[in-house]
Short mmCIF file of N, CA and C in Angstrom, two decimals:
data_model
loop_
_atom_site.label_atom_id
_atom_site.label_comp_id
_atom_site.label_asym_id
_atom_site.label_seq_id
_atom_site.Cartn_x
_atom_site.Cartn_y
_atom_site.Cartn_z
N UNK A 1 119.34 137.45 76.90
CA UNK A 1 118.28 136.50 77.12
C UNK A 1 118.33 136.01 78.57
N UNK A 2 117.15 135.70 79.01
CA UNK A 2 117.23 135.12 80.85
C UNK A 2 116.93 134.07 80.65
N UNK A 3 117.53 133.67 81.35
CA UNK A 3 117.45 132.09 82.02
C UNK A 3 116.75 131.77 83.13
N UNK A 4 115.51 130.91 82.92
CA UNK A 4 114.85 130.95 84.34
C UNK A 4 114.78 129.42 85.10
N UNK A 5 114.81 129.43 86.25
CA UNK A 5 115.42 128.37 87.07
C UNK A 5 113.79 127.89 88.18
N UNK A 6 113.83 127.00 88.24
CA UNK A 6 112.89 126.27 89.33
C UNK A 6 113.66 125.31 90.38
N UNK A 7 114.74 125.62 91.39
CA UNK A 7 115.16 124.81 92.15
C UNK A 7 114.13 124.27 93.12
N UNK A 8 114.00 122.86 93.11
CA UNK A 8 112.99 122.37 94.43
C UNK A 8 113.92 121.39 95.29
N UNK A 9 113.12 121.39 96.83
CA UNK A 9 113.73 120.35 97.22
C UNK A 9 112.64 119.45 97.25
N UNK A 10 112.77 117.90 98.33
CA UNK A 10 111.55 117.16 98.23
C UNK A 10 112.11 116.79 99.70
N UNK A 11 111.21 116.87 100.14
CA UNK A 11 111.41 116.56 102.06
C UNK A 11 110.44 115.44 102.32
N UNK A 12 110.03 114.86 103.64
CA UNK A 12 111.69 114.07 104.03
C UNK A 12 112.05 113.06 102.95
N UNK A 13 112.78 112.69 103.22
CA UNK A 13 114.00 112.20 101.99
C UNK A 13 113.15 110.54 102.28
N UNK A 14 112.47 109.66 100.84
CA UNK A 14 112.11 108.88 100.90
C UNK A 14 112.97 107.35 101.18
N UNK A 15 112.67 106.75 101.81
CA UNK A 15 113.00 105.63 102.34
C UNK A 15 113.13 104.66 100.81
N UNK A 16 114.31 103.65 100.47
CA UNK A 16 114.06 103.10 99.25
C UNK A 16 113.23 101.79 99.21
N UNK A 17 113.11 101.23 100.29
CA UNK A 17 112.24 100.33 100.67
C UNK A 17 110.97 100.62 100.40
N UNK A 18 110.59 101.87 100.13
CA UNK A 18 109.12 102.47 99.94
C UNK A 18 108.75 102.79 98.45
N UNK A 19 109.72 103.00 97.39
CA UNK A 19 109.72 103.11 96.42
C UNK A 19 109.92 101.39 95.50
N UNK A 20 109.43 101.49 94.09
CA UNK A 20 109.24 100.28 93.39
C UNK A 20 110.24 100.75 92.53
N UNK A 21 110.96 99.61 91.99
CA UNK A 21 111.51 99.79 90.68
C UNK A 21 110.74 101.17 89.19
N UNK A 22 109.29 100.84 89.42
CA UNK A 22 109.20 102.02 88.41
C UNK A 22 108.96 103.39 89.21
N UNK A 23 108.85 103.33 89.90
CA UNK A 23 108.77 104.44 90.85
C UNK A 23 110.36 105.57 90.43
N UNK A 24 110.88 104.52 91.15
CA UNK A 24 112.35 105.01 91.25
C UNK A 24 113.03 105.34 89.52
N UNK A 25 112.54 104.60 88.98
CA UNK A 25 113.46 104.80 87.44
C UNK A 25 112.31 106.41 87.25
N UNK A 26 111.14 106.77 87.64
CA UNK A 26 110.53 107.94 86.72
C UNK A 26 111.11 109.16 87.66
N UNK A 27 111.33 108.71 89.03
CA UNK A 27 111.63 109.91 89.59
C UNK A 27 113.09 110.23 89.97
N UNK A 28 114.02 109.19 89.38
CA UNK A 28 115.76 109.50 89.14
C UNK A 28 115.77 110.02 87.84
N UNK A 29 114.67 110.21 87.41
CA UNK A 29 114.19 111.25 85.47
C UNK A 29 113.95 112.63 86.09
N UNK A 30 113.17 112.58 86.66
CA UNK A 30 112.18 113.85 87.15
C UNK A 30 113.54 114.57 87.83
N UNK A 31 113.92 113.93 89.33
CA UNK A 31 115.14 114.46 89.75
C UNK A 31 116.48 114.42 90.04
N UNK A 32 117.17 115.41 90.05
CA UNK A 32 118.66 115.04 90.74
C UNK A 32 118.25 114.29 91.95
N UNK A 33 119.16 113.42 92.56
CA UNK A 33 119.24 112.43 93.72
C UNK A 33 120.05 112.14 94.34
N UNK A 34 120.54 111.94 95.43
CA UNK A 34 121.37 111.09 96.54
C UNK A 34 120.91 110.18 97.42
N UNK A 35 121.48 109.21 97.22
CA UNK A 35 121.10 108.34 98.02
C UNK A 35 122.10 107.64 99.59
N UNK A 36 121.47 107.90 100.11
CA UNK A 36 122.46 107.62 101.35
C UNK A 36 121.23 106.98 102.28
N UNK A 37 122.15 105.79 103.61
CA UNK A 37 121.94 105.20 104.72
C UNK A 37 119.85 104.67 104.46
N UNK A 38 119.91 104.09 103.05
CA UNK A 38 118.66 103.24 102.14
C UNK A 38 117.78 104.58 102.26
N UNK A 39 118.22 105.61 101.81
CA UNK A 39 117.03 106.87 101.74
C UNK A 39 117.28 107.38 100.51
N UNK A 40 116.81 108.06 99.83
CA UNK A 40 117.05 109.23 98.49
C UNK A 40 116.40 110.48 99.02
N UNK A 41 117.18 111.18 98.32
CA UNK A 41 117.23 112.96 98.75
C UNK A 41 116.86 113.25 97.24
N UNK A 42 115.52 113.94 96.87
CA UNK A 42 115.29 114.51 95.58
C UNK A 42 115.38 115.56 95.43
N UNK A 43 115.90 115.94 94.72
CA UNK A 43 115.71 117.60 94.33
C UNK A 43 116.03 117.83 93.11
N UNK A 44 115.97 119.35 92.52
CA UNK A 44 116.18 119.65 91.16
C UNK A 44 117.27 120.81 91.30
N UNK A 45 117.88 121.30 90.43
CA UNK A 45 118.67 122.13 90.17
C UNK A 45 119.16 122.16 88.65
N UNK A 46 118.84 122.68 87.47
CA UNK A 46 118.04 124.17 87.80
C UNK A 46 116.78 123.77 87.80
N UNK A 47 116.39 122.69 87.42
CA UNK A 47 115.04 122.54 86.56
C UNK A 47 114.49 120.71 87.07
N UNK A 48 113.05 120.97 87.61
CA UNK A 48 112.67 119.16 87.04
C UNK A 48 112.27 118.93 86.16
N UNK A 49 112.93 118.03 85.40
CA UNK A 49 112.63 116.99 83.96
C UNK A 49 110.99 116.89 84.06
N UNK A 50 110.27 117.38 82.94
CA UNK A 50 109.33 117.01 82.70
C UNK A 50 109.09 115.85 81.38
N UNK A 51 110.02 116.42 80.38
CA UNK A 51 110.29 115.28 79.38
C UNK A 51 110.93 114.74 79.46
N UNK A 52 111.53 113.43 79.29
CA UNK A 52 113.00 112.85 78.86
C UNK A 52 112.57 111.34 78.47
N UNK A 53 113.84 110.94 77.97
CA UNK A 53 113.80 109.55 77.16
C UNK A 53 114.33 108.67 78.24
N UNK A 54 113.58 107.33 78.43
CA UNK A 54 114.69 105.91 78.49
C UNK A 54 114.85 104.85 77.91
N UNK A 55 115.46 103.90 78.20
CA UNK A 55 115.96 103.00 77.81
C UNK A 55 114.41 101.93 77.69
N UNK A 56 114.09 101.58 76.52
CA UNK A 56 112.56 101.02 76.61
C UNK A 56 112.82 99.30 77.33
N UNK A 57 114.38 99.22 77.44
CA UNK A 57 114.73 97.78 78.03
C UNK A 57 114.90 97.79 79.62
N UNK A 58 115.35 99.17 79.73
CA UNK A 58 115.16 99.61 81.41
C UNK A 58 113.37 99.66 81.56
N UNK A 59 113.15 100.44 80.79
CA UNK A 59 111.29 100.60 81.40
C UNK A 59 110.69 99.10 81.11
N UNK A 60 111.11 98.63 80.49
CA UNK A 60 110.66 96.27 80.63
C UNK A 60 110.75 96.21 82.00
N UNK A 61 112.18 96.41 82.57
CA UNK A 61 112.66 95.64 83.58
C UNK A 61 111.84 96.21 84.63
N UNK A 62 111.79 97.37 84.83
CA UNK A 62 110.94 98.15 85.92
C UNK A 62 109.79 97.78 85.96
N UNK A 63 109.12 97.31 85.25
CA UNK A 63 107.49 97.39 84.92
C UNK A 63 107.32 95.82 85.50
N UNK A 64 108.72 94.92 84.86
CA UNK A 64 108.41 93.31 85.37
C UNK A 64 108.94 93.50 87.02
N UNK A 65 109.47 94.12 87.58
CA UNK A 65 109.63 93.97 89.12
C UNK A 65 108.96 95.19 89.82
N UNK A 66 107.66 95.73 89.34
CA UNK A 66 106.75 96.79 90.06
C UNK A 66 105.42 95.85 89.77
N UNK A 67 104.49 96.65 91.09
CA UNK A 67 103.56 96.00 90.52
C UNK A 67 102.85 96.86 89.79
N UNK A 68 101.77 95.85 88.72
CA UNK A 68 101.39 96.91 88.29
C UNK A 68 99.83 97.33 88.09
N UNK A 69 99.55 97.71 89.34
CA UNK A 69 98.65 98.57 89.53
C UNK A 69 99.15 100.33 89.96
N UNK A 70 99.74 99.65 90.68
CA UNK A 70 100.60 101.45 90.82
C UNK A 70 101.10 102.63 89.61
N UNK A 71 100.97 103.16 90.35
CA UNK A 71 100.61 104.47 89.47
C UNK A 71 101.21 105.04 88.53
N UNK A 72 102.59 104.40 88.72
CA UNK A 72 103.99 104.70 88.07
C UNK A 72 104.14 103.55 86.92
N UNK A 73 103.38 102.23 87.16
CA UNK A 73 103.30 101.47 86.64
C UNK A 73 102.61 101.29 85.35
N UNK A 74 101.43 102.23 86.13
CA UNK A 74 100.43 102.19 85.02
C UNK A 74 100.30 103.41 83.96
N UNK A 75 101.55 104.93 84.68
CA UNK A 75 102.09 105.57 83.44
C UNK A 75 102.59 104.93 82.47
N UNK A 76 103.86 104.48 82.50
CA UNK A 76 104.69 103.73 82.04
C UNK A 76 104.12 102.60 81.26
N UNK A 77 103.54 101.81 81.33
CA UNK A 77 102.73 100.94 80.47
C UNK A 77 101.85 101.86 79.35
N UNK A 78 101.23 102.94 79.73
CA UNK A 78 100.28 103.46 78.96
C UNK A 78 101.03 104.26 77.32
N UNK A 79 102.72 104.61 78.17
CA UNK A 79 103.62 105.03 77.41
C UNK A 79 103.90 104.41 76.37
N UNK A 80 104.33 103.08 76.92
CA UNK A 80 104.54 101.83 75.67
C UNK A 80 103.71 101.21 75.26
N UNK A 81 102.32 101.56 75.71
CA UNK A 81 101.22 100.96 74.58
C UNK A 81 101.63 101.99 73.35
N UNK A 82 101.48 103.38 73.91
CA UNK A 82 101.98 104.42 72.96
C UNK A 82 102.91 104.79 71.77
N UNK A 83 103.62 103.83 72.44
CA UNK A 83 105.13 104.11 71.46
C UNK A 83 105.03 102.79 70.43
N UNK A 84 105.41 103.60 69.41
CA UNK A 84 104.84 102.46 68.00
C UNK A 84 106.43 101.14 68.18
N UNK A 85 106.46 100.84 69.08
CA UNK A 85 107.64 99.67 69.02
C UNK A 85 108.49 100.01 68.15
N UNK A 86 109.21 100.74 67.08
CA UNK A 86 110.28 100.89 66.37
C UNK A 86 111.67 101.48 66.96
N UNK A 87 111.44 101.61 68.13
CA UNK A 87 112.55 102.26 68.77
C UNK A 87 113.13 101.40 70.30
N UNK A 88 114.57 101.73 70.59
CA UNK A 88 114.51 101.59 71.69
C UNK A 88 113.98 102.45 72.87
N UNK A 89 114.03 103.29 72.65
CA UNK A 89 113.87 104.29 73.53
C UNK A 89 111.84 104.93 74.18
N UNK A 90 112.07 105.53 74.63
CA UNK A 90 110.52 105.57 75.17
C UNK A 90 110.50 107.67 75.19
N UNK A 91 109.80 108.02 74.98
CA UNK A 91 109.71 109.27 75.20
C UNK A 91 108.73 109.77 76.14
N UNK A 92 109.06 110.16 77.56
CA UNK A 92 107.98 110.34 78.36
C UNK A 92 107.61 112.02 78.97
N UNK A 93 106.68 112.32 79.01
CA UNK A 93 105.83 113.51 79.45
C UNK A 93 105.35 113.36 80.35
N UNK A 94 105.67 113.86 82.16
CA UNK A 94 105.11 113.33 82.92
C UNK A 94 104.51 114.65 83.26
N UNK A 95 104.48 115.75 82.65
CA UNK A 95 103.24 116.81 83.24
C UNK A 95 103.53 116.67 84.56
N UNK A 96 102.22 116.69 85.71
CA UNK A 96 102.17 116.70 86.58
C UNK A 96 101.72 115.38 87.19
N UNK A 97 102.20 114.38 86.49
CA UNK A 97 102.01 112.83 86.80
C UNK A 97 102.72 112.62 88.44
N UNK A 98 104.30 113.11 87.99
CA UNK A 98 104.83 112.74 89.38
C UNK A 98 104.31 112.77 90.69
N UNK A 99 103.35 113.81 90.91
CA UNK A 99 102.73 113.98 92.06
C UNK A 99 101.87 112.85 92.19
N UNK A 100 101.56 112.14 91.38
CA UNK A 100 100.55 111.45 91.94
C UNK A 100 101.74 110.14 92.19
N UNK A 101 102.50 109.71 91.31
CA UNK A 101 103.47 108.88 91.82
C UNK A 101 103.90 108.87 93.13
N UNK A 102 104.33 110.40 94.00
CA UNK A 102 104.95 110.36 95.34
C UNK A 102 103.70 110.36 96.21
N UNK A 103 102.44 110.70 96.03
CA UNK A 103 101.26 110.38 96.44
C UNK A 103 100.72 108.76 96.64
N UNK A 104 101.14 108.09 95.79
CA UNK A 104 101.04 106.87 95.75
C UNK A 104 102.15 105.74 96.75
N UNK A 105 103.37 106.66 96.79
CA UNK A 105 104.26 106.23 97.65
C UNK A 105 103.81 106.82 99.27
N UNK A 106 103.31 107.88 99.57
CA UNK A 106 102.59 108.05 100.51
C UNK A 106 101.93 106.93 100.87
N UNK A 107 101.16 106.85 100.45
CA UNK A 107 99.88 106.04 100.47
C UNK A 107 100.64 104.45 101.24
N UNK A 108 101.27 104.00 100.72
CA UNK A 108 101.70 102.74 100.54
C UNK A 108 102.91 102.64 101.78
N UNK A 109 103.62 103.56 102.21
CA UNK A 109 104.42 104.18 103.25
C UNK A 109 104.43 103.87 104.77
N UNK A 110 104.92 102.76 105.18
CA UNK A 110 104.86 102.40 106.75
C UNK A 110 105.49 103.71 107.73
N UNK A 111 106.21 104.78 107.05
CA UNK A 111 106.64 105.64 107.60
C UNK A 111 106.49 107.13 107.21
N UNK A 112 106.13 107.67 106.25
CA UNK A 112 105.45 108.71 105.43
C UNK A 112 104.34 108.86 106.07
N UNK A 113 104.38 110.28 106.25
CA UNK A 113 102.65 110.81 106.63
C UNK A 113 102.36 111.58 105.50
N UNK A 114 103.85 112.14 104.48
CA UNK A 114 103.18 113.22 103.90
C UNK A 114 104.83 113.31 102.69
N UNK A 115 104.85 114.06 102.14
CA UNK A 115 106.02 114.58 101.33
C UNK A 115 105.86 115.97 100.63
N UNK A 116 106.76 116.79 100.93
CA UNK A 116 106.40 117.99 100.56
C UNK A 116 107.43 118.47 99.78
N UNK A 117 107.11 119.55 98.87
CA UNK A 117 107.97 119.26 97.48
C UNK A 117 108.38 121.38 97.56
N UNK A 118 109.11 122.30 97.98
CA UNK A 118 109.54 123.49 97.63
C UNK A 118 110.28 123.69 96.78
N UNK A 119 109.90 124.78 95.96
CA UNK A 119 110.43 125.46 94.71
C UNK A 119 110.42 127.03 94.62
N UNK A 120 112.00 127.33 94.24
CA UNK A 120 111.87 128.61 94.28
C UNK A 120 112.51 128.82 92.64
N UNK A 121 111.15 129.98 92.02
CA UNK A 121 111.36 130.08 90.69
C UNK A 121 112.43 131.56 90.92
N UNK A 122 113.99 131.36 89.79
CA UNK A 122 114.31 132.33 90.11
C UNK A 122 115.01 132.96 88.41
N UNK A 123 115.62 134.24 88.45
CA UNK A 123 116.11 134.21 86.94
C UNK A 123 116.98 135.19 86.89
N UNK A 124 117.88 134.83 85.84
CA UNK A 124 119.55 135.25 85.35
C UNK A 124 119.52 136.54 85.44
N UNK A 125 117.85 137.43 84.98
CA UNK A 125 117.62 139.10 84.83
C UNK A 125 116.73 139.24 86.10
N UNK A 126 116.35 140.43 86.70
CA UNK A 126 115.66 141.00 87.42
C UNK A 126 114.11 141.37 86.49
N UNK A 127 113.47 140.34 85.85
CA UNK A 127 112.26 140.34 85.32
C UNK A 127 111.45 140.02 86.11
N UNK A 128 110.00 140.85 86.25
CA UNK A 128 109.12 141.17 87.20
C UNK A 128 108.02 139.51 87.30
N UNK A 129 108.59 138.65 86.25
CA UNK A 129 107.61 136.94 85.74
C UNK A 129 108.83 136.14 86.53
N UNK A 130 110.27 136.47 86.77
CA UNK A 130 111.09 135.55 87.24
C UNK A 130 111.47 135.07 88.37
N UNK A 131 110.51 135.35 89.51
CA UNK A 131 110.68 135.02 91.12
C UNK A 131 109.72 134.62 91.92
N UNK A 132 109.61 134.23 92.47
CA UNK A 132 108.34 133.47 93.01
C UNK A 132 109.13 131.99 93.89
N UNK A 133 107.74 131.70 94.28
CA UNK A 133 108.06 129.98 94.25
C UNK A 133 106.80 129.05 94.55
N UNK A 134 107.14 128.32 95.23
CA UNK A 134 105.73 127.38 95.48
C UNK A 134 106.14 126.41 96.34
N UNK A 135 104.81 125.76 97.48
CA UNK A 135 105.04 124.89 97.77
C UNK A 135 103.82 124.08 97.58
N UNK A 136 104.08 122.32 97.64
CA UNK A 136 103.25 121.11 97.22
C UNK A 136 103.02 120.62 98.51
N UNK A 137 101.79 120.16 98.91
CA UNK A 137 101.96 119.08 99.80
C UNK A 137 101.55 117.68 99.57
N UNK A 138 101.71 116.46 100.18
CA UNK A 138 101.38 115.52 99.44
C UNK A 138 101.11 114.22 100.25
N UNK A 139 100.12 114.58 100.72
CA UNK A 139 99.47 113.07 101.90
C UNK A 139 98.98 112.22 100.84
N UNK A 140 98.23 111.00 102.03
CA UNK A 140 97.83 109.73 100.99
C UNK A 140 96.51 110.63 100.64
N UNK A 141 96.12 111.37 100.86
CA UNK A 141 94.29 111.90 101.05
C UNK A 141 94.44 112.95 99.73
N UNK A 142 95.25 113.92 99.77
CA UNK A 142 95.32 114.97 99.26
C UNK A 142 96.67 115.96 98.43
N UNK A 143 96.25 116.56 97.98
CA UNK A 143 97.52 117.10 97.17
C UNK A 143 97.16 118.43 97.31
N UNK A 144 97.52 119.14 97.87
CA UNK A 144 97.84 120.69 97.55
C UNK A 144 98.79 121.86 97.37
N UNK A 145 98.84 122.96 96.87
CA UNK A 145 99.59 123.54 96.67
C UNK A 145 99.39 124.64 96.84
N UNK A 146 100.77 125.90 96.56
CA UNK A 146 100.11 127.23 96.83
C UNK A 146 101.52 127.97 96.29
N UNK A 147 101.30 129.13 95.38
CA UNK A 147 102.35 129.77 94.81
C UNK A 147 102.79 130.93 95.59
N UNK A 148 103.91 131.71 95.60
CA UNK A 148 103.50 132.81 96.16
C UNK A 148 102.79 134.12 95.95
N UNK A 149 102.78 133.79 94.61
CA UNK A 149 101.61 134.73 94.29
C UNK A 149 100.45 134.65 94.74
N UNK A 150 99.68 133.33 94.52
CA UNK A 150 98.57 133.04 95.46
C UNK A 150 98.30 133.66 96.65
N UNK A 151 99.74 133.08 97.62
CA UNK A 151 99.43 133.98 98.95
C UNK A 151 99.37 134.98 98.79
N UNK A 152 100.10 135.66 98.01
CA UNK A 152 99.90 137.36 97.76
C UNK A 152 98.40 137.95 98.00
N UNK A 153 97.68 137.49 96.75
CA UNK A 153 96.36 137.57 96.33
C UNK A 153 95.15 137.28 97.06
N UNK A 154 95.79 135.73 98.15
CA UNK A 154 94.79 135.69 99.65
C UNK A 154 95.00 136.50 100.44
N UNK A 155 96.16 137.06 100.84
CA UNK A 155 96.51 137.98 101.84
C UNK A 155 95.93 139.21 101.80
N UNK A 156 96.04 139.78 100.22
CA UNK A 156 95.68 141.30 100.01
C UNK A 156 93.63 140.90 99.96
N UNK A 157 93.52 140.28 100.25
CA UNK A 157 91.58 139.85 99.75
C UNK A 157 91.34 140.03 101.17
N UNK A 158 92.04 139.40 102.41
CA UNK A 158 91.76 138.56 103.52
C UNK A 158 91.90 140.50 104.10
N UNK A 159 92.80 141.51 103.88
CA UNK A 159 93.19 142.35 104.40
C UNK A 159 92.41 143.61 103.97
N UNK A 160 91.86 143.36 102.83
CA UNK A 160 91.24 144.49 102.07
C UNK A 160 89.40 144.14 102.12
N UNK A 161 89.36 142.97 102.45
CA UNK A 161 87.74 142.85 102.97
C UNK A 161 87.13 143.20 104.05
N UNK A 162 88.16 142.75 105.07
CA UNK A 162 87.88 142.75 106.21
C UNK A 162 87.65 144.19 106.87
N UNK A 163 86.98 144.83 107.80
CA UNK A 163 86.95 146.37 107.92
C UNK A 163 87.81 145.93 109.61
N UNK A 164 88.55 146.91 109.85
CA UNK A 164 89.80 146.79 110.87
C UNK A 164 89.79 148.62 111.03
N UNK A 165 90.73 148.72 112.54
CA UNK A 165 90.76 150.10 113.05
C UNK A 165 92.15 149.85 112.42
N UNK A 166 91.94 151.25 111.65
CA UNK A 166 93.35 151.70 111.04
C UNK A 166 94.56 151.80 111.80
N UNK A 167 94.43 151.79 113.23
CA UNK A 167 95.70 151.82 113.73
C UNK A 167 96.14 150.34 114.56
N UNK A 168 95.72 149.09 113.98
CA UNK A 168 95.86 148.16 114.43
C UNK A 168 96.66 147.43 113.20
N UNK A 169 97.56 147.01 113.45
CA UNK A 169 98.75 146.38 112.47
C UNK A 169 98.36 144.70 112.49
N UNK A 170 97.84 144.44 111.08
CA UNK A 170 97.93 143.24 110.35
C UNK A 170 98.69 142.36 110.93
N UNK A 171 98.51 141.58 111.46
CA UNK A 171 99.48 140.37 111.48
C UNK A 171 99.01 138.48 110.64
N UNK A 172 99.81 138.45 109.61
CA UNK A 172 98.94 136.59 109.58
C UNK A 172 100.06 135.89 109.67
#
Protein backbone atom coordinates (compact mmCIF):
# COMPACT_ATOMS: atom_id res chain seq x y z
CA UNK A 1 0.00 0.00 0.00
CA UNK A 2 1.44 3.79 -0.63
CA UNK A 3 1.50 6.30 1.44
CA UNK A 4 1.01 9.67 0.08
CA UNK A 5 2.50 12.82 1.60
CA UNK A 6 1.74 16.69 1.01
CA UNK A 7 4.74 18.50 2.71
CA UNK A 8 4.14 22.44 2.58
CA UNK A 9 5.95 25.22 3.77
CA UNK A 10 4.24 28.74 4.55
CA UNK A 11 6.59 31.75 3.86
CA UNK A 12 7.39 34.46 5.35
CA UNK A 13 6.99 33.20 8.71
CA UNK A 14 4.00 35.26 10.33
CA UNK A 15 4.64 37.80 12.90
CA UNK A 16 2.48 36.77 16.28
CA UNK A 17 1.43 40.17 16.85
CA UNK A 18 -0.53 39.73 13.56
CA UNK A 19 -2.35 36.71 14.41
CA UNK A 20 -5.56 36.55 17.06
CA UNK A 21 -6.04 34.04 19.55
CA UNK A 22 -8.48 32.16 17.11
CA UNK A 23 -6.39 32.55 14.37
CA UNK A 24 -3.55 30.94 16.01
CA UNK A 25 -5.48 28.02 17.88
CA UNK A 26 -7.01 26.90 13.97
CA UNK A 27 -3.74 27.19 12.38
CA UNK A 28 -1.40 25.37 15.31
CA UNK A 29 -4.44 22.51 14.05
CA UNK A 30 -3.87 22.95 10.44
CA UNK A 31 0.06 23.08 11.07
CA UNK A 32 3.26 21.90 12.50
CA UNK A 33 4.91 25.22 13.99
CA UNK A 34 7.87 27.02 15.50
CA UNK A 35 7.90 29.79 16.98
CA UNK A 36 10.87 31.89 17.43
CA UNK A 37 12.11 35.84 18.00
CA UNK A 38 7.58 36.67 18.17
CA UNK A 39 7.28 34.92 14.59
CA UNK A 40 5.77 31.30 13.73
CA UNK A 41 7.17 29.18 10.99
CA UNK A 42 4.16 26.93 9.52
CA UNK A 43 4.49 24.05 7.82
CA UNK A 44 3.24 20.48 7.44
CA UNK A 45 4.95 17.26 7.38
CA UNK A 46 3.52 14.70 6.12
CA UNK A 47 0.18 16.13 5.85
CA UNK A 48 -2.06 19.50 6.81
CA UNK A 49 -4.83 18.72 9.24
CA UNK A 50 -7.89 19.27 7.57
CA UNK A 51 -10.03 17.65 10.35
CA UNK A 52 -9.29 17.58 13.95
CA UNK A 53 -10.88 18.07 17.37
CA UNK A 54 -10.44 20.76 20.26
CA UNK A 55 -10.91 21.50 23.39
CA UNK A 56 -14.59 23.33 23.13
CA UNK A 57 -13.12 25.29 26.47
CA UNK A 58 -9.99 26.31 24.44
CA UNK A 59 -12.29 27.37 21.36
CA UNK A 60 -14.51 29.71 24.41
CA UNK A 61 -11.34 31.23 25.28
CA UNK A 62 -10.15 32.04 21.73
CA UNK A 63 -13.36 33.30 20.47
CA UNK A 64 -13.64 35.65 23.95
CA UNK A 65 -10.07 37.27 23.17
CA UNK A 66 -10.53 37.46 19.06
CA UNK A 67 -12.58 39.61 17.59
CA UNK A 68 -15.29 38.48 16.21
CA UNK A 69 -15.79 39.51 12.96
CA UNK A 70 -12.76 37.82 11.65
CA UNK A 71 -12.78 35.09 9.77
CA UNK A 72 -11.41 32.56 12.03
CA UNK A 73 -13.79 33.82 14.41
CA UNK A 74 -16.61 33.52 12.58
CA UNK A 75 -15.59 29.72 11.50
CA UNK A 76 -15.34 28.76 14.84
CA UNK A 77 -18.55 30.21 16.15
CA UNK A 78 -20.48 28.72 13.20
CA UNK A 79 -18.84 25.30 14.49
CA UNK A 80 -20.36 25.65 17.91
CA UNK A 81 -23.57 26.85 16.84
CA UNK A 82 -23.16 23.36 15.16
CA UNK A 83 -22.17 21.18 17.71
CA UNK A 84 -25.21 19.94 19.73
CA UNK A 85 -23.45 21.10 23.22
CA UNK A 86 -23.14 17.45 24.64
CA UNK A 87 -19.58 17.28 24.34
CA UNK A 88 -16.47 18.82 25.24
CA UNK A 89 -14.85 18.73 22.33
CA UNK A 90 -15.60 20.50 18.89
CA UNK A 91 -15.03 18.66 15.63
CA UNK A 92 -13.72 20.90 12.91
CA UNK A 93 -13.48 20.67 8.95
CA UNK A 94 -11.64 23.43 7.69
CA UNK A 95 -11.66 22.37 3.87
CA UNK A 96 -10.12 25.16 2.39
CA UNK A 97 -11.21 27.68 5.12
CA UNK A 98 -7.60 28.28 6.19
CA UNK A 99 -6.80 30.25 3.26
CA UNK A 100 -9.08 32.61 3.85
CA UNK A 101 -7.97 32.82 7.58
CA UNK A 102 -4.14 33.68 6.40
CA UNK A 103 -5.86 36.00 3.84
CA UNK A 104 -7.50 37.73 6.52
CA UNK A 105 -4.24 38.02 8.43
CA UNK A 106 -2.86 39.58 5.27
CA UNK A 107 -5.30 41.91 5.14
CA UNK A 108 -5.00 43.15 8.69
CA UNK A 109 -0.91 42.97 8.52
CA UNK A 110 1.26 46.21 9.15
CA UNK A 111 3.98 44.08 7.59
CA UNK A 112 2.60 41.29 5.17
CA UNK A 113 2.17 42.05 1.58
CA UNK A 114 1.36 38.53 0.85
CA UNK A 115 1.90 34.75 2.27
CA UNK A 116 2.63 32.03 0.16
CA UNK A 117 1.95 28.51 1.02
CA UNK A 118 4.35 25.41 -1.23
CA UNK A 119 3.53 21.87 -1.35
CA UNK A 120 5.12 19.08 -2.71
CA UNK A 121 2.75 15.99 -3.13
CA UNK A 122 5.00 12.99 -2.86
CA UNK A 123 4.58 8.95 -2.30
CA UNK A 124 6.11 5.77 -0.55
CA UNK A 125 5.59 3.95 -4.45
CA UNK A 126 6.60 5.40 -7.77
CA UNK A 127 2.70 5.83 -8.76
CA UNK A 128 2.13 7.96 -11.81
CA UNK A 129 -1.12 10.14 -9.16
CA UNK A 130 1.83 10.50 -6.43
CA UNK A 131 4.05 13.62 -7.35
CA UNK A 132 3.32 16.83 -8.13
CA UNK A 133 2.95 19.87 -6.03
CA UNK A 134 1.47 23.27 -5.85
CA UNK A 135 1.84 26.59 -5.04
CA UNK A 136 -0.84 29.25 -3.16
CA UNK A 137 -0.54 32.76 -3.14
CA UNK A 138 -2.22 34.90 -0.73
CA UNK A 139 -2.53 38.85 -0.75
CA UNK A 140 -5.23 40.94 0.99
CA UNK A 141 -6.92 41.20 -2.79
CA UNK A 142 -6.55 37.71 -3.96
CA UNK A 143 -5.88 34.08 -3.64
CA UNK A 144 -4.36 32.05 -6.22
CA UNK A 145 -2.94 28.99 -7.04
CA UNK A 146 -1.41 26.68 -9.52
CA UNK A 147 -0.54 22.83 -9.50
CA UNK A 148 2.04 21.44 -11.44
CA UNK A 149 0.06 19.83 -13.51
CA UNK A 150 -1.67 22.94 -14.41
CA UNK A 151 1.56 24.36 -15.55
CA UNK A 152 2.06 21.33 -17.46
CA UNK A 153 -1.22 21.76 -19.38
CA UNK A 154 -0.56 25.81 -19.84
CA UNK A 155 2.76 25.18 -21.10
CA UNK A 156 1.93 22.31 -23.57
CA UNK A 157 -1.41 24.76 -24.92
CA UNK A 158 0.90 28.01 -24.88
CA UNK A 159 3.57 25.72 -27.08
CA UNK A 160 1.30 23.71 -29.22
CA UNK A 161 -0.91 26.79 -30.36
CA UNK A 162 1.37 28.99 -31.09
CA UNK A 163 2.98 28.37 -34.83
CA UNK A 164 7.03 28.90 -34.22
CA UNK A 165 10.13 27.98 -36.70
CA UNK A 166 10.96 24.56 -35.77
CA UNK A 167 14.40 25.30 -35.17
CA UNK A 168 13.91 27.89 -32.54
CA UNK A 169 13.99 26.39 -28.92
CA UNK A 170 11.07 27.19 -26.49
CA UNK A 171 12.04 29.00 -23.72
CA UNK A 172 9.27 30.21 -20.71
Amino acid sequence: MADYYGQCVVTPFIPVTDMNPAERLLLNSIFSHETSDDEVYFFADPWRAMNFVLQLEEVHAALSASPADCVASCYLTDCVTQNDDQHDFLEVDMDDHWMEVLQDIVRRSPSLSHIAIETAYTCSQMRFDGFGGQAILITAQAIDSMSTSQFIDDALSRITSEPRDRSERIIL
